[in-house]
Amino acid sequence: MSIDLSPHQSEPGTTFRARAEILLNTTPEHAYAVVTDLARSGEWSAECTGGQWVLGEPAKVGSIFRGDNLRGTDVVAWAPVIRGRWNTEAEVIEAEPARVFRWVILNSERGRQESTWTYEFEPANDGAACRLVHSYRLGRLTEGLEKILTPLDEDARGRFVREWNAKIEADIRATVERIKTAVEKD
């Protein structure tokens, strides 16, 4: 996938996107219940170590959660990204049990940003299994990415976006593999 700061020709308004899918040997209902259990996200996420629901009914549309995150010093090591521990807040924008769970990252004033994460569940093998699709789409730059990219020159911006996208793609692939392990051992 070729990524730069201009919108995708195939999808206007998209800065970048990443996607991975995997077949899970469990039902869509069970897989959905596991991935919407925020306290367990540290079992599969590359950065989110857990979190808590801070507003609304957990895992329902309109609810907000605070994610606890941890990033090492080796991640795009040359760039001015957050290192160590930090928190994000996100709002659930779509929640259909056994079908889709989608959330957006909020800015510092709890406004929605165009940073959308999704889990989709498709029945397979007559419902005894499911295909999990995990995706990320970034439209306009988030508040945090603007802070990172503003001081960089054009070459460094391009380099950052390429390396950051590669990181997200690798994280999403690793996440679905870890989810497979988690749901199949339950």
Tab-separated table of C-alpha atoms in Angstrom:
chain	number	residue	atom	x	y	z
A	1	MET	CA	0.000	0.000	0.000
A	2	SER	CA	1.390	3.400	-0.946
A	3	ILE	CA	0.779	6.064	1.653
A	4	ASP	CA	1.399	9.795	1.660
A	5	LEU	CA	-0.229	12.873	3.127
A	6	SER	CA	-2.489	13.464	0.147
A	7	PRO	CA	-5.907	11.812	0.061
A	8	HIS	CA	-6.165	8.344	-1.453
A	9	GLN	CA	-7.331	8.477	-5.033
A	10	SER	CA	-9.601	5.499	-4.379
A	11	GLU	CA	-11.082	7.041	-1.230
A	12	PRO	CA	-11.061	10.831	-1.074
A	13	GLY	CA	-10.366	12.218	2.395
A	14	THR	CA	-8.368	9.222	3.627
A	15	THR	CA	-4.826	9.845	4.839
A	16	PHE	CA	-4.175	6.138	5.313
A	17	ARG	CA	-5.783	2.866	6.226
A	18	ALA	CA	-4.824	-0.619	7.369
A	19	ARG	CA	-6.726	-3.910	7.516
A	20	ALA	CA	-6.203	-7.531	8.542
A	21	GLU	CA	-8.485	-10.530	8.768
A	22	ILE	CA	-8.311	-13.981	10.295
A	23	LEU	CA	-10.524	-17.043	10.707
A	24	LEU	CA	-11.426	-17.722	14.340
A	25	ASN	CA	-12.539	-21.121	15.580
A	26	THR	CA	-15.316	-19.663	17.687
A	27	THR	CA	-18.717	-18.122	17.134
A	28	PRO	CA	-19.155	-14.469	16.157
A	29	GLU	CA	-21.036	-13.950	19.433
A	30	HIS	CA	-18.119	-15.195	21.545
A	31	ALA	CA	-15.517	-13.262	19.535
A	32	TYR	CA	-17.565	-10.063	19.878
A	33	ALA	CA	-17.930	-10.532	23.648
A	34	VAL	CA	-14.179	-10.989	24.021
A	35	VAL	CA	-13.013	-8.008	21.937
A	36	THR	CA	-15.509	-5.634	23.561
A	37	ASP	CA	-14.180	-6.569	27.034
A	38	LEU	CA	-11.947	-3.510	27.394
A	39	ALA	CA	-10.085	-4.837	30.417
A	40	ARG	CA	-8.710	-7.674	28.255
A	41	SER	CA	-7.375	-5.550	25.388
A	42	GLY	CA	-3.840	-5.790	26.736
A	43	GLU	CA	-3.927	-9.477	25.767
A	44	TRP	CA	-3.924	-8.587	22.067
A	45	SER	CA	-3.241	-4.903	21.441
A	46	ALA	CA	0.241	-3.672	20.575
A	47	GLU	CA	-0.265	-0.463	22.588
A	48	CYS	CA	-3.537	-0.520	24.536
A	49	THR	CA	-2.942	-2.236	27.871
A	50	GLY	CA	-6.542	-1.907	29.055
A	51	GLY	CA	-8.806	0.875	30.161
A	52	GLN	CA	-12.154	1.738	31.605
A	53	TRP	CA	-15.558	2.897	30.513
A	54	VAL	CA	-15.993	6.516	31.597
A	55	LEU	CA	-19.384	7.433	30.128
A	56	GLY	CA	-22.447	5.474	29.100
A	57	GLU	CA	-23.217	1.767	29.075
A	58	PRO	CA	-20.102	-0.295	28.265
A	59	ALA	CA	-19.683	-1.268	24.596
A	60	LYS	CA	-22.872	0.544	23.502
A	61	VAL	CA	-23.151	3.321	20.906
A	62	GLY	CA	-22.304	6.655	22.509
A	63	SER	CA	-20.292	5.187	25.361
A	64	ILE	CA	-16.795	6.541	25.946
A	65	PHE	CA	-13.781	4.639	27.151
A	66	ARG	CA	-10.370	5.742	28.298
A	67	GLY	CA	-7.643	3.528	26.900
A	68	ASP	CA	-4.430	2.999	28.830
A	69	ASN	CA	-1.544	2.828	26.380
A	70	LEU	CA	2.152	2.038	26.394
A	71	ARG	CA	4.637	2.662	23.575
A	72	GLY	CA	8.303	1.697	23.585
A	73	THR	CA	11.237	3.872	22.581
A	74	ASP	CA	11.939	1.800	19.460
A	75	VAL	CA	8.683	2.686	17.633
A	76	VAL	CA	9.575	5.094	14.798
A	77	ALA	CA	12.431	5.985	17.131
A	78	TRP	CA	13.558	9.146	15.308
A	79	ALA	CA	10.117	10.810	15.380
A	80	PRO	CA	8.634	12.986	18.142
A	81	VAL	CA	5.867	10.557	19.182
A	82	ILE	CA	4.576	9.867	22.676
A	83	ARG	CA	6.720	7.330	24.506
A	84	GLY	CA	5.896	5.478	27.683
A	85	ARG	CA	2.383	5.598	29.137
A	86	TRP	CA	-0.491	7.799	27.994
A	87	ASN	CA	-4.284	7.721	27.695
A	88	THR	CA	-6.735	8.247	24.882
A	89	GLU	CA	-10.491	8.569	24.936
A	90	ALA	CA	-12.700	6.966	22.323
A	91	GLU	CA	-16.419	6.902	21.559
A	92	VAL	CA	-18.274	3.836	20.323
A	93	ILE	CA	-20.072	4.804	17.097
A	94	GLU	CA	-21.379	1.394	16.010
A	95	ALA	CA	-22.078	-1.686	18.103
A	96	GLU	CA	-24.010	-4.635	16.705
A	97	PRO	CA	-23.275	-7.785	18.721
A	98	ALA	CA	-21.675	-10.522	16.615
A	99	ARG	CA	-21.474	-8.138	13.615
A	100	VAL	CA	-19.502	-4.904	14.146
A	101	PHE	CA	-17.795	-2.861	16.860
A	102	ARG	CA	-16.471	0.552	15.758
A	103	TRP	CA	-15.019	3.482	17.682
A	104	VAL	CA	-13.402	6.851	16.997
A	105	ILE	CA	-10.596	8.529	18.889
A	106	LEU	CA	-11.652	11.767	20.573
A	107	ASN	CA	-9.648	14.975	20.752
A	108	SER	CA	-8.800	16.784	23.997
A	109	GLU	CA	-12.255	18.437	24.008
A	110	ARG	CA	-14.025	15.087	23.390
A	111	GLY	CA	-14.749	15.952	19.779
A	112	ARG	CA	-14.702	13.127	17.261
A	113	GLN	CA	-11.600	12.841	15.099
A	114	GLU	CA	-11.374	10.960	11.798
A	115	SER	CA	-9.439	8.143	13.459
A	116	THR	CA	-11.685	5.079	13.265
A	117	TRP	CA	-10.999	1.543	14.479
A	118	THR	CA	-13.301	-1.358	13.582
A	119	TYR	CA	-13.852	-5.032	14.308
A	120	GLU	CA	-16.220	-6.850	11.938
A	121	PHE	CA	-17.443	-10.405	12.498
A	122	GLU	CA	-18.704	-12.636	9.682
A	123	PRO	CA	-20.091	-16.129	10.369
A	124	ALA	CA	-18.149	-18.989	8.774
A	125	ASN	CA	-18.490	-22.775	8.730
A	126	ASP	CA	-22.239	-22.618	9.390
A	127	GLY	CA	-21.722	-20.296	12.363
A	128	ALA	CA	-19.218	-22.524	14.182
A	129	ALA	CA	-16.429	-20.107	13.264
A	130	CYS	CA	-16.113	-16.494	12.233
A	131	ARG	CA	-13.968	-14.292	10.082
A	132	LEU	CA	-12.673	-11.330	12.051
A	133	VAL	CA	-11.753	-8.195	10.113
A	134	HIS	CA	-9.883	-5.509	12.036
A	135	SER	CA	-9.337	-2.176	10.319
A	136	TYR	CA	-8.179	1.363	10.878
A	137	ARG	CA	-8.918	4.460	8.810
A	138	LEU	CA	-7.471	7.907	9.284
A	139	GLY	CA	-9.111	10.763	7.426
A	140	ARG	CA	-7.883	14.196	8.445
A	141	LEU	CA	-4.897	14.210	10.765
A	142	THR	CA	-5.701	13.874	14.438
A	143	GLU	CA	-4.781	16.494	17.003
A	144	GLY	CA	-1.787	14.376	18.036
A	145	LEU	CA	-0.536	13.701	14.512
A	146	GLU	CA	-0.721	17.403	13.667
A	147	LYS	CA	1.574	18.107	16.643
A	148	ILE	CA	4.009	15.442	15.459
A	149	LEU	CA	4.059	16.477	11.799
A	150	THR	CA	4.021	20.283	12.097
A	151	PRO	CA	7.707	20.722	13.045
A	152	LEU	CA	8.904	18.220	10.414
A	153	ASP	CA	10.020	19.170	6.913
A	154	GLU	CA	8.277	17.604	3.902
A	155	ASP	CA	10.719	14.690	3.540
A	156	ALA	CA	10.474	13.822	7.235
A	157	ARG	CA	6.660	14.019	7.082
A	158	GLY	CA	6.572	11.561	4.196
A	159	ARG	CA	8.999	9.265	5.991
A	160	PHE	CA	6.941	9.421	9.188
A	161	VAL	CA	3.658	8.607	7.455
A	162	ARG	CA	5.232	5.637	5.618
A	163	GLU	CA	6.829	4.272	8.782
A	164	TRP	CA	3.774	4.932	10.945
A	165	ASN	CA	1.492	3.197	8.473
A	166	ALA	CA	3.837	0.182	8.379
A	167	LYS	CA	3.722	0.129	12.194
A	168	ILE	CA	-0.091	0.218	12.238
A	169	GLU	CA	-0.333	-2.517	9.593
A	170	ALA	CA	2.025	-4.740	11.619
A	171	ASP	CA	0.131	-3.957	14.841
A	172	ILE	CA	-3.225	-4.875	13.284
A	173	ARG	CA	-1.873	-8.165	11.912
A	174	ALA	CA	-0.406	-9.041	15.319
A	175	THR	CA	-3.648	-8.012	17.040
A	176	VAL	CA	-5.860	-10.388	15.051
A	177	GLU	CA	-3.410	-13.238	15.646
A	178	ARG	CA	-3.451	-12.568	19.407
A	179	ILE	CA	-7.252	-12.302	19.407
A	180	LYS	CA	-7.378	-15.717	17.737
A	181	THR	CA	-5.284	-17.147	20.570
A	182	ALA	CA	-7.434	-15.438	23.230
A	183	VAL	CA	-10.854	-16.442	21.889
A	184	GLU	CA	-9.847	-20.008	21.098
A	185	LYS	CA	-8.477	-20.671	24.600
A	186	ASP	CA	-11.612	-19.346	26.386
